XYZ file of C-alpha atoms in Angstrom:
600
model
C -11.039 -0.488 -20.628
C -9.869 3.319 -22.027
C -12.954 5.543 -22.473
C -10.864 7.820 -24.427
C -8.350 7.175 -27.639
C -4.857 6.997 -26.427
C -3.065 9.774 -27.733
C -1.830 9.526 -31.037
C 0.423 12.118 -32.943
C 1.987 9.885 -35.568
C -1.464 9.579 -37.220
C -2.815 13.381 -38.159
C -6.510 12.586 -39.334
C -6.269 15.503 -41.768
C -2.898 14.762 -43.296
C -4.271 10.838 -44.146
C -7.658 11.636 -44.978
C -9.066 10.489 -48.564
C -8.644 13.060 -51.652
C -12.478 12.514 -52.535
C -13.487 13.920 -49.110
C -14.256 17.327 -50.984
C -17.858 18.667 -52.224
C -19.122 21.199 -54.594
C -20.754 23.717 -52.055
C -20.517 23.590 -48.676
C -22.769 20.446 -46.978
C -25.258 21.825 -44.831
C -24.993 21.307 -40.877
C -26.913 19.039 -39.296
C -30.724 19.218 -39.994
C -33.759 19.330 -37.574
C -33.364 15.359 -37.358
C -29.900 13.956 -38.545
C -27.232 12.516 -37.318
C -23.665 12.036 -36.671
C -21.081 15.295 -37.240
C -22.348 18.624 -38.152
C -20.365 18.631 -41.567
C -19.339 16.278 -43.801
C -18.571 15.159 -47.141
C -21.743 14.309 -48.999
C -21.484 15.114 -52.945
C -24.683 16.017 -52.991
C -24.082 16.583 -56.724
C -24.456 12.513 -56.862
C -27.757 12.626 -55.618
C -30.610 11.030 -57.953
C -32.559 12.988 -59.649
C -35.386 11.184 -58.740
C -36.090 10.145 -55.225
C -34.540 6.370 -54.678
C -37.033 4.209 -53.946
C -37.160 -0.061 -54.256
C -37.480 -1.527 -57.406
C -40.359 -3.413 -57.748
C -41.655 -6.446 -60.170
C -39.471 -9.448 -61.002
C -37.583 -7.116 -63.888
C -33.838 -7.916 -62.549
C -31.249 -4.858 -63.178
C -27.950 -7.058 -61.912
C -26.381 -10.176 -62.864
C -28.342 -12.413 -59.728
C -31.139 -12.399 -57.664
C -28.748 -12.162 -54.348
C -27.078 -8.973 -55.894
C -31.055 -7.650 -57.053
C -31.985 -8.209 -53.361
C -29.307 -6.325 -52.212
C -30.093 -3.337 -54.317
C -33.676 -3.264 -53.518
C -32.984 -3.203 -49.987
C -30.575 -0.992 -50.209
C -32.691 1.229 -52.359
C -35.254 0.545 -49.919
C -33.908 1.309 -46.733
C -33.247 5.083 -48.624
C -37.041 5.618 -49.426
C -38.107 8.438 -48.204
C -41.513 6.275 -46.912
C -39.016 4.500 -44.648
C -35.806 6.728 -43.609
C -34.996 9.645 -40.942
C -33.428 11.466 -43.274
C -33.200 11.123 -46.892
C -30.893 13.720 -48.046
C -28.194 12.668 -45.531
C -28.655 9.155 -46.247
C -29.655 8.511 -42.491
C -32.187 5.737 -42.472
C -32.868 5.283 -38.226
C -31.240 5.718 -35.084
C -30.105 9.321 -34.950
C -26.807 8.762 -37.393
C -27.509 5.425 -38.729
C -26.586 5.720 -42.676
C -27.422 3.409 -45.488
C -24.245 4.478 -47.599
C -21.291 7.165 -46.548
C -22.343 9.455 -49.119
C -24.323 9.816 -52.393
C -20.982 9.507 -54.171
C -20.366 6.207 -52.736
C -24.086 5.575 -52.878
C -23.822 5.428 -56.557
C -20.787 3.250 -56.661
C -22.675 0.998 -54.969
C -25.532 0.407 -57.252
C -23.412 0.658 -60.199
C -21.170 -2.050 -58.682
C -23.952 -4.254 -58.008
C -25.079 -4.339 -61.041
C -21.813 -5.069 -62.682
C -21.093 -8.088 -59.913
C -20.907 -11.400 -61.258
C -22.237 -14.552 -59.535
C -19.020 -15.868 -58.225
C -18.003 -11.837 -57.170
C -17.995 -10.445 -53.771
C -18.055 -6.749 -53.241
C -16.440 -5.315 -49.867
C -18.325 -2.665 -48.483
C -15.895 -0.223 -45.576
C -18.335 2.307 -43.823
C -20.430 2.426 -46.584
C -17.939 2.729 -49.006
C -17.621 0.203 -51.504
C -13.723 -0.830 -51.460
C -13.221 -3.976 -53.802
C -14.505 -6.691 -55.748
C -13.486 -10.410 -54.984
C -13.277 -13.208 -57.311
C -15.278 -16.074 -54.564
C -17.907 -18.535 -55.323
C -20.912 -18.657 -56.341
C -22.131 -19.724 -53.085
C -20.318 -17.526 -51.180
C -22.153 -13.687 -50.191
C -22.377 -11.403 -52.659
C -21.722 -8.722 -50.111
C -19.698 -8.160 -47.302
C -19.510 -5.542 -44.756
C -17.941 -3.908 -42.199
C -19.487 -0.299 -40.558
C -17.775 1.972 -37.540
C -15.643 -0.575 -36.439
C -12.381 1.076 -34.946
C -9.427 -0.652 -32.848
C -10.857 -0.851 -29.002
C -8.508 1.644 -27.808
C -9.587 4.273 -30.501
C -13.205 3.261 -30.620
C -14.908 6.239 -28.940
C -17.243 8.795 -30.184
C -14.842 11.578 -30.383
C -12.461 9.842 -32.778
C -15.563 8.371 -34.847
C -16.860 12.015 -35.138
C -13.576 13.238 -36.885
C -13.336 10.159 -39.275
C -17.089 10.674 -39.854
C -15.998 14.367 -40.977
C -13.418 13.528 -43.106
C -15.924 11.233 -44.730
C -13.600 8.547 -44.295
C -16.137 6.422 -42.444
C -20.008 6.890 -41.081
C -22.453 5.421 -38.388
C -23.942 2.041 -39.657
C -26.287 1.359 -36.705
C -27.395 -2.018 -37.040
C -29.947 -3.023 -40.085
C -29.444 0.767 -41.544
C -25.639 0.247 -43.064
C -27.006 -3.879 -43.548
C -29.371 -2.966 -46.027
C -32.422 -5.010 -44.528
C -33.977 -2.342 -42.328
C -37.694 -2.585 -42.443
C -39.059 0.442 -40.838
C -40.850 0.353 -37.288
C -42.305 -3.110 -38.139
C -38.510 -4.455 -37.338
C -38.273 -4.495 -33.746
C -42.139 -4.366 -33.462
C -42.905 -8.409 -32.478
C -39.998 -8.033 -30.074
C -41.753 -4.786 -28.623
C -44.747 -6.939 -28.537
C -42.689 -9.887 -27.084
C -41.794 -7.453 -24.576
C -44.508 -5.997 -23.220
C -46.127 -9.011 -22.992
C -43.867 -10.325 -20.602
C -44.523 -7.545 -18.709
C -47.745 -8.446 -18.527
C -47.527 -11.571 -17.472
C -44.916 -10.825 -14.600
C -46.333 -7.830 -13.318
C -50.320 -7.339 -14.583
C -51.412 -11.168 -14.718
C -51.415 -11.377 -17.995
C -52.577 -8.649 -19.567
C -51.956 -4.766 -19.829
C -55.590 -3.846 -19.735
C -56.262 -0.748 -17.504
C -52.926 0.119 -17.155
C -51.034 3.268 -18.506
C -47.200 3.227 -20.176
C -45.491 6.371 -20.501
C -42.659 6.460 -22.912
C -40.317 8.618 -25.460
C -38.987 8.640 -28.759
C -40.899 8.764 -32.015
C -37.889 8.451 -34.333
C -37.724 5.532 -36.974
C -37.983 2.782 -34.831
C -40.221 3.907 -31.702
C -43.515 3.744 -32.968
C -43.303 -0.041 -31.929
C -44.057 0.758 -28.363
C -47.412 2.873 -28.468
C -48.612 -0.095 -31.325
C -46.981 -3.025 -29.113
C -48.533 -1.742 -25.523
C -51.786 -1.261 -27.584
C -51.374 -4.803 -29.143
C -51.524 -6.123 -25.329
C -55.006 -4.078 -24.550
C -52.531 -1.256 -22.493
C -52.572 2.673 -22.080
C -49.579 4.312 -24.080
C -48.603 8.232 -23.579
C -45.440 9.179 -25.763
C -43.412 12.182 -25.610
C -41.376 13.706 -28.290
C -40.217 16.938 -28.951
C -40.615 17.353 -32.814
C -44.391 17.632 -33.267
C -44.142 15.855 -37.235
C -42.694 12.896 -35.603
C -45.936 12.606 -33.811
C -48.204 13.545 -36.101
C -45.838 11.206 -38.729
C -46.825 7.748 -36.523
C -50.338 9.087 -36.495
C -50.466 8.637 -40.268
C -48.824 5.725 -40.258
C -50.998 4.583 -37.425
C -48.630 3.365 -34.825
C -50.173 6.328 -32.934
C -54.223 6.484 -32.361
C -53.893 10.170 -31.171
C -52.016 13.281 -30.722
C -52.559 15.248 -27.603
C -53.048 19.585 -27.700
C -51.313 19.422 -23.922
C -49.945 17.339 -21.357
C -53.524 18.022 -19.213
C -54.970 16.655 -22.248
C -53.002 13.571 -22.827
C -53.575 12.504 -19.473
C -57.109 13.286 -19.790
C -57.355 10.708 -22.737
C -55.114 7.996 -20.949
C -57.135 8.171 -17.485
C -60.338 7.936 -19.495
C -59.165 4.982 -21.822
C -57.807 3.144 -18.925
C -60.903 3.304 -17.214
C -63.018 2.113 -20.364
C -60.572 -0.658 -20.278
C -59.173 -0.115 -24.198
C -56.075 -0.347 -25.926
C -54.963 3.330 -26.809
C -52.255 5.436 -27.198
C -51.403 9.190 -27.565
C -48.672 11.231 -28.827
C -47.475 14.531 -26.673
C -45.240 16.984 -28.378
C -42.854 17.544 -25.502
C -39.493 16.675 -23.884
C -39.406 13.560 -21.331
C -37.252 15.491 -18.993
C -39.619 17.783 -18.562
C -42.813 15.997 -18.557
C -41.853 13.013 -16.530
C -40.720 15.287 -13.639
C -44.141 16.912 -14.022
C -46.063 13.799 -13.945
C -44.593 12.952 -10.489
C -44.913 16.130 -9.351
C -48.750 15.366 -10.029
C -48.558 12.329 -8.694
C -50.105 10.685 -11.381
C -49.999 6.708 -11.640
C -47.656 5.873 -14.239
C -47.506 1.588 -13.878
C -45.136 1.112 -16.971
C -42.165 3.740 -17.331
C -39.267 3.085 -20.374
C -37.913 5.206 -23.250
C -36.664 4.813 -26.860
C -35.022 8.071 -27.161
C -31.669 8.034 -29.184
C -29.374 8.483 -25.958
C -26.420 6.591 -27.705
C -24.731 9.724 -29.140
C -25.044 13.126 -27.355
C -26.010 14.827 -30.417
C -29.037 12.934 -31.580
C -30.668 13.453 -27.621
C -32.656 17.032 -27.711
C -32.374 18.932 -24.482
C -35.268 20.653 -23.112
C -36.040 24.006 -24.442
C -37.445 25.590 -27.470
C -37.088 22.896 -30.223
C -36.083 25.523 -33.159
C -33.681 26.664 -30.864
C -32.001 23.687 -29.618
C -31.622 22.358 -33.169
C -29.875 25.670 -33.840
C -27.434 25.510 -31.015
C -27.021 21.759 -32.016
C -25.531 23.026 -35.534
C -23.788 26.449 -34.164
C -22.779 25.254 -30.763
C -22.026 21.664 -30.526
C -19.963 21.390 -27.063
C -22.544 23.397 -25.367
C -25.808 21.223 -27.408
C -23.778 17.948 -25.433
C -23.403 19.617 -22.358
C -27.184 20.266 -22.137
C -27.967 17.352 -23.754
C -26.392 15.004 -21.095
C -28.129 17.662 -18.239
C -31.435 16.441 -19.866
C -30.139 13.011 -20.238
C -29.975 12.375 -16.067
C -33.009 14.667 -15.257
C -35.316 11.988 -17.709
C -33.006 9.056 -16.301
C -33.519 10.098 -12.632
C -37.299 10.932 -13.365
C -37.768 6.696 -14.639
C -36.088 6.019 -11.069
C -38.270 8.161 -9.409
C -41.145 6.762 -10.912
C -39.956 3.367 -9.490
C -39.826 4.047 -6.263
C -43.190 5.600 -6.722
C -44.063 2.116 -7.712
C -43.983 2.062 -11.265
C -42.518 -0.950 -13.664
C -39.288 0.238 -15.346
C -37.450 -1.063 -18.162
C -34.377 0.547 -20.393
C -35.317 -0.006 -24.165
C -32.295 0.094 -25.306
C -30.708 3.308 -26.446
C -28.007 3.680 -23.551
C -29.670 6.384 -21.556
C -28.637 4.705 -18.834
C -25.502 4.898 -19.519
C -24.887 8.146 -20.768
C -26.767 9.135 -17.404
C -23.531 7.245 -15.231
C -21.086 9.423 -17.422
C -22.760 12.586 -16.544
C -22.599 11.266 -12.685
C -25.780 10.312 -12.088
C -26.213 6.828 -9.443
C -27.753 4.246 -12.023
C -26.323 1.027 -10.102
C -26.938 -0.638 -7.212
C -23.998 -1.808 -4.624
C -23.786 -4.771 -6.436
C -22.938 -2.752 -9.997
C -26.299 -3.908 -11.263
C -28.914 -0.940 -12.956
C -31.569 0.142 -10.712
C -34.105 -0.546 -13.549
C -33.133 -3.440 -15.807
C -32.536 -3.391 -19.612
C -35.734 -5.148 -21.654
C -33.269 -7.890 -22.132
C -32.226 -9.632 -18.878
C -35.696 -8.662 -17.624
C -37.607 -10.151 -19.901
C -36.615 -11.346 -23.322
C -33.250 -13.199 -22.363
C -35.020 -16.775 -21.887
C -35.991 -16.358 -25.720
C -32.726 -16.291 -26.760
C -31.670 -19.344 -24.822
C -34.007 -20.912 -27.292
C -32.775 -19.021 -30.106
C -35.245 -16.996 -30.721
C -35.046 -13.812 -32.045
C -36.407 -11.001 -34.775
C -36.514 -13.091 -37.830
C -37.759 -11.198 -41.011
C -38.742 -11.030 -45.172
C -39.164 -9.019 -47.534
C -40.807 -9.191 -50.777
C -38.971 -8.150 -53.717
C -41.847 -8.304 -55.984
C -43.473 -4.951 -53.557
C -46.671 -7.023 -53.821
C -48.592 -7.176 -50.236
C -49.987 -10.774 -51.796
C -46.801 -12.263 -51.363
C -46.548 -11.205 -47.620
C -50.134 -12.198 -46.471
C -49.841 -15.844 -48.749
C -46.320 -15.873 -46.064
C -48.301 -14.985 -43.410
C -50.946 -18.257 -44.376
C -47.972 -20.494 -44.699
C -46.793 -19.691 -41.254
C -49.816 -20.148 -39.625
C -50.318 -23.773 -40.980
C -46.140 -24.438 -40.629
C -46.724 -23.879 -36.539
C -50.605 -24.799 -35.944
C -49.901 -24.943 -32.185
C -48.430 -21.590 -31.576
C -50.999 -19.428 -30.407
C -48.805 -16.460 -29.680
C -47.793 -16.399 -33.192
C -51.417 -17.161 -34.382
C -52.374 -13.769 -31.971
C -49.152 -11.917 -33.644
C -50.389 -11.824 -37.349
C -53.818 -11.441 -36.735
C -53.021 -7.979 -34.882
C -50.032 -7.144 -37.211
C -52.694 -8.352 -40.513
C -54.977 -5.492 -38.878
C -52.435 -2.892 -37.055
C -49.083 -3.126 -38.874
C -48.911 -0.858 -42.445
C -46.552 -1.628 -44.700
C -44.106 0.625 -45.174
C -41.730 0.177 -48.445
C -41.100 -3.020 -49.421
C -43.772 -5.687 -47.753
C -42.080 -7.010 -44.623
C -43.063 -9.006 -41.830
C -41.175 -9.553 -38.740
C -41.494 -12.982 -36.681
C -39.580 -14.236 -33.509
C -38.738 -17.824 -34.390
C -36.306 -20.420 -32.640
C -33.804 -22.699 -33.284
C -34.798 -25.722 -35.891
C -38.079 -23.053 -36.635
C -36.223 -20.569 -39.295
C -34.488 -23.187 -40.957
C -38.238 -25.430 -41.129
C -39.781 -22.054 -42.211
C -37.211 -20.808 -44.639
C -37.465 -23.778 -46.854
C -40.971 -23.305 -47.035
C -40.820 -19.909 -48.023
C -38.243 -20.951 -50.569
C -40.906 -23.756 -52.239
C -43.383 -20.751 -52.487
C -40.954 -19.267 -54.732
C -40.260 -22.153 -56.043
C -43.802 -22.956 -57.091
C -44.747 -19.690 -57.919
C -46.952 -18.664 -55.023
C -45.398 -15.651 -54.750
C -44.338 -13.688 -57.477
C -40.534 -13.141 -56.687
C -37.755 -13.903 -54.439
C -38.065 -13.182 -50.719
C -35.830 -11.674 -48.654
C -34.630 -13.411 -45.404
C -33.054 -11.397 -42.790
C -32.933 -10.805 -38.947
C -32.416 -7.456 -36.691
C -28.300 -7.483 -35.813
C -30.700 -7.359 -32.250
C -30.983 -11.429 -31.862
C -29.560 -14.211 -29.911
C -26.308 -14.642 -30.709
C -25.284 -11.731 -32.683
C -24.795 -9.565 -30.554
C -22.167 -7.819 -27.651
C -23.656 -5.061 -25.652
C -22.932 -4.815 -22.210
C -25.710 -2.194 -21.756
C -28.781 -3.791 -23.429
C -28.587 -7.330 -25.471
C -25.391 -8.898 -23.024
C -26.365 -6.842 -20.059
C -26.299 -9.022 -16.936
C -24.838 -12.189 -18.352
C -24.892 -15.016 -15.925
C -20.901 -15.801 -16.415
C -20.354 -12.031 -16.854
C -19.621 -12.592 -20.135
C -21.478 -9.198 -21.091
C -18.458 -7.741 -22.979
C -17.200 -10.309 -24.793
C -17.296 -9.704 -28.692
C -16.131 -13.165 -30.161
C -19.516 -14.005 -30.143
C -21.180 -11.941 -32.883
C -17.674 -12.131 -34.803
C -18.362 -15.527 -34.664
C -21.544 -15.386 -35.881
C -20.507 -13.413 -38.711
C -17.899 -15.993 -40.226
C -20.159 -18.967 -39.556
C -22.919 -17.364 -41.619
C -19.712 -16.884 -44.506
C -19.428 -20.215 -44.404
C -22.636 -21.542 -44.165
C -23.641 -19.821 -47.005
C -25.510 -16.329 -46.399
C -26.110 -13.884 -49.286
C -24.726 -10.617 -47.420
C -22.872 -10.719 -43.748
C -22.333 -7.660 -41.851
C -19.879 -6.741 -38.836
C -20.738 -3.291 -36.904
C -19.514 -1.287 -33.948
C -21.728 0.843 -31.592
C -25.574 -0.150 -32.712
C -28.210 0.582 -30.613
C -25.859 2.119 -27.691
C -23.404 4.051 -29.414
C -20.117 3.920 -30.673
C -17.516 1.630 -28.671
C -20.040 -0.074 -26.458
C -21.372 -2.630 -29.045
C -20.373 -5.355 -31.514
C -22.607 -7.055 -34.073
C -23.335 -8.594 -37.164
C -26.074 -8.979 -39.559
C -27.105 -11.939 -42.259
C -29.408 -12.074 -45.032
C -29.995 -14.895 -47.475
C -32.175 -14.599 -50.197
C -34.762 -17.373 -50.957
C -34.700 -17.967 -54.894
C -36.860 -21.177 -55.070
C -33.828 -22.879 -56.332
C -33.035 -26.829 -54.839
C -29.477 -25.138 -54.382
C -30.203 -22.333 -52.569
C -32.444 -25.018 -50.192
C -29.128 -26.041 -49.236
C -28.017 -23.121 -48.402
C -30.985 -21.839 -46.496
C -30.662 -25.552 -43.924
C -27.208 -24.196 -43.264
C -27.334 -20.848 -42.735
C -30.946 -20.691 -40.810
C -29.855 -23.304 -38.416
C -26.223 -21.989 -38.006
C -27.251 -18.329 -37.720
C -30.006 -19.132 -34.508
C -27.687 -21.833 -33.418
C -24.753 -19.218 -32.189
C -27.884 -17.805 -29.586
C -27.949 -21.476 -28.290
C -24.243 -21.500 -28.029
C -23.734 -18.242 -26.402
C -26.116 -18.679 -23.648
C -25.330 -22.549 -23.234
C -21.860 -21.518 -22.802
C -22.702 -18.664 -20.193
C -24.725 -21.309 -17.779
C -28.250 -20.705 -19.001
C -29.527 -24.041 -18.295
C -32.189 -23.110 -20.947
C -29.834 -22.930 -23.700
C -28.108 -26.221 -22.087
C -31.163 -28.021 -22.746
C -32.194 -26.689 -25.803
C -28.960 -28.059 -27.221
C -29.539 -30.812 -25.684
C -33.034 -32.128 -27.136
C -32.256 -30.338 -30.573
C -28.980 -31.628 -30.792
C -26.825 -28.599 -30.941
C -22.944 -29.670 -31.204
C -20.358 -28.115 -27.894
C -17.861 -29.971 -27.700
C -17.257 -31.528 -24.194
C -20.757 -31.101 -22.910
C -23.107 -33.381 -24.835
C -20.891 -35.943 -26.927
């Protein structure tokens, strides 16, 4: 496969870019913890007066409840409680924007509310491009973010269409409008770690010490998760409010003054045997060099640093002054940024041979490490330190299993913990969920609308979904609930670095799959669909789609919820059944999963 776009002189970016690409003013270059190009089009004269924030209540501003739920999370993922960076629109992941622009932002809404029920509006990088005359039980919403033609799709030619405001970075649940803060990927964190455990520490994490970085959007799941499994947590990042941020929000139980005294509060809570973890203000290529230069026992070693794109990964050095060579120098920002990129990547191999656990989280650091030159695979071509996924989630989505989620529209925390109850007596026997809410219940804040996150299987999110539906329908909870899943799940998903990484067929790179996944959940009957390019590992080296369906109580939308929570977990099954994993084979099996020519 071509790393780089071929070369292309019939197509001049600037002659064919959009007449509305222009601003009043000049947009300012990138801030202290955006995203993406360093100028843009944003209109910021189209920015709300007053700060966007969900809707609450059961008060509807649109035509339907599926177009309502759409705006709210929308609106939602923009709240300033639960996004990077609200004046760029950047809700997680370095780049990862909820709309292209405020401009477009506000066609949005006002679209929404304008859509009728049998309407579909197209949404192109954030961009709302047309409204289709469906069905009423067709989505409401369909989307497509950062996808370019394979040949084109690298970060260079995203970053000029991303300047010319002709498209923008949709990560994965940021430009799907059902992000949910930290809590999103924080049961699969938990998932995680626990596996860990149990491979590694016999069970639990108790008396042992994880060091880690990244405190962006999503990264406060790993101090809370290694907590969560009575572990040691030490995270570095280099901008001190992100630390002091997941203090408030208490995914963090402490910041450290100095690296002396973070390790003096993780030797002394490992020894006292609790769950704790503390924040350092630093840079991971720095400090994890240091800490084997110590020779101080690290047992768990991963990151969630945004690696993906060069420009969201700070290089060591004065923060105020990287940030400023980030928006005055960007060639040179890259250049050290990838320098700083292999020193933390070598460091986490280091610390394996020194005997620690290692595991990739996710963000391609790995592989922006093997551009730079660095050795990251074996003789074989496999990582020296595996991604989360092969190593320890991949057998849960053979069952498919995966980050299931709701929201609740009404913004009342009632409606979430009377959820909560329901699950608990829907799956009596399932102590690891039992053990899940309790902690979340006590550890988990809710951030914007009230969310909860649950990995649930094959034939469990369809039983679940219609009982979350006959709460609405009987009034236990005060409004419609929103039912998503991370674009991270079973059989959504292409990424040859993280979620297909390792694939017993060698399947990794094959993208049918979450295309797939995306038109079954079309016709099944989902309330929004997404299709995205470069989530979670940057631009070109990932395909995915997102669903959400909206539970209204109604006996028709109980149709639709059977179809589209059994097809949507179904494609995991299929995937993996058809890569070999005997797992998946028997799942389909014993739950009666259709493929053709294997179990007729």
């Amino acid at each position: 496969m071509p790393h780089s776009a071929p070369n292309t002189p019939e197509f001049n970016l600037e002659a064919n870019s959009q007449s509305d690409k222009t601003t009043s003013g000049t947009p300012p270059k990138r801030g202290g913890a955006g995203g993406g190009a360093t100028t843009r089009p944003m209109f910021y004269e189209y920015k709300p007066e007053e700060t966007v924030k969900a809707q609450h209540g059961t008060t509807l501003r649109c035509k339907t409840w599926e177009a309502e739920a759409a705006l709210r999370m929308l609106e939602n993922n923009l709240d300033p409680a639960v996004s990077l960076v609200y004046d760029e629109l950047i809700v997680y992941g370095g780049a990862g924007r909820a709309a292209r622009n405020w401009k477009e932002y506000q066609t949005i809404v006002k679209t929404l509310k304008n859509l009728e029920p049998d309407e579909t509006m197209l949404v192109q990088s954030g961009k709302a491009v047309g409204v289709l005359r469906t069905w009423a039980h067709a989505p409401r919403v369909l989307i497509a973010n950062s996808n370019i033609v394979p040949a084109w799709s690298t970060q260079e030619y995203f970053d000029e269409l991303d300047k010319l405001g002709l498209m923008m970075y949709g990560q994965m649940t940021a430009g799907s409008w059902i992000y949910i803060a930290t809590q999103g990927i924080l049961q699969g964190t938990y998932e995680t770690f626990a596996a860990v455990a149990d491979k590694h520490f016999g069970g639990t994490l108790r008396g042992t010490i994880t060091v880690t970085a990244g405190l962006g959007g999503m990264s406060g799941a790993q101090p809370l998760s290694v907590t969560m499994n009575d572990g040691v947590c030490l995270v570095i990042e280099p901008i001190d409010e992100r630390v002091q941020q997941k203090v408030r929000e208490g995914y963090l139980d402490a910041q450290a003054r100095d690296l002396d005294h973070a390790l003096q509060i993780c030797t002394q809570s490992k020894e006292d045997g609790i769950g704790w973890s503390v924040g350092l203000t630093g840079n991971a290529a720095t400090v994890l060099p240091e800490l084997l230069a110590r020779g101080f026992k690290v047992d768990i070693v991963t990151d969630q640093t945004s690696a993906h794109d060069l420009m969201d990964y700070l290089p060591e050095g004065d923060v105020s002054e990287v940030l400023a060579l980030r928006a005055n120098d960007p060639a040179e920002f890259r250049c050290r940024a990838l320098a700083s990129i292999m020193k933390h990547c070598q460091a986490i191999i280091d610390l394996q041979t020194a005997g620690s656990v290692a595991l990739d989280y996710g963000n391609n650091l790995r592989g922006q490490a093997e551009k730079g030159g660095l050795k990251v695979r074996d003789e074989n071509g496999q990582f020296l330190y595996p991604g989360f996924v092969p190593g320890y989630i991949r057998p849960l989505f053979c069952e498919g299993k995966g980050p299931f989620r709701w929201a609740a529209l009404s913004g009342d925390p009632q409606d979430i913990l009377r959820i909560d109850r329901a699950l608990l007596e829907t799956f009596p026997d399932n102590k690891m969920l039992a053990r899940w809410i309790e902690k979340a219940q006590a550890k988990v804040p809710f951030i914007g609308l009230p969310a909860r996150v649950c990995w649930l299987g094959y034939g469990e999110r369809e039983k679940f979904g219609l009982v979350i539906n006959d709460l609405v329908a009987r009034g236990e909870v005060s409004a419609p609930i929103v039912i998503g899943r991370d674009h991270l799940d079973c059989g959504s998903v292409a990424s040859p670095n993280r979620e297909t990484e390792g694939m017993k067929d060698g399947s990794d790179a094959v993208a049918d799959w979450p295309l797939l996944n995306a038109l079954a959940n079309c016709a099944s009957g989902a309330d929004w669909v997404s299709l995205h390019n470069g989530g979670g590992v940057g631009i070109g080296n990932s395909t995915h789609s997102g669903m959400v369906i909206v539970a209204t109580g109604t006996p028709e939308k109980a149709e639709r919820l059977k179809r589209v929570l059994t097809t949507d977990p179904g494609m995991g099954v299929l995937r993996h059944a058809d890569a070999g994993y005997e797992i998946a084979q028997d799942v389909a099996r014993e739950r009666g999963v259709q493929i053709p020519g294997t179990n007729e």
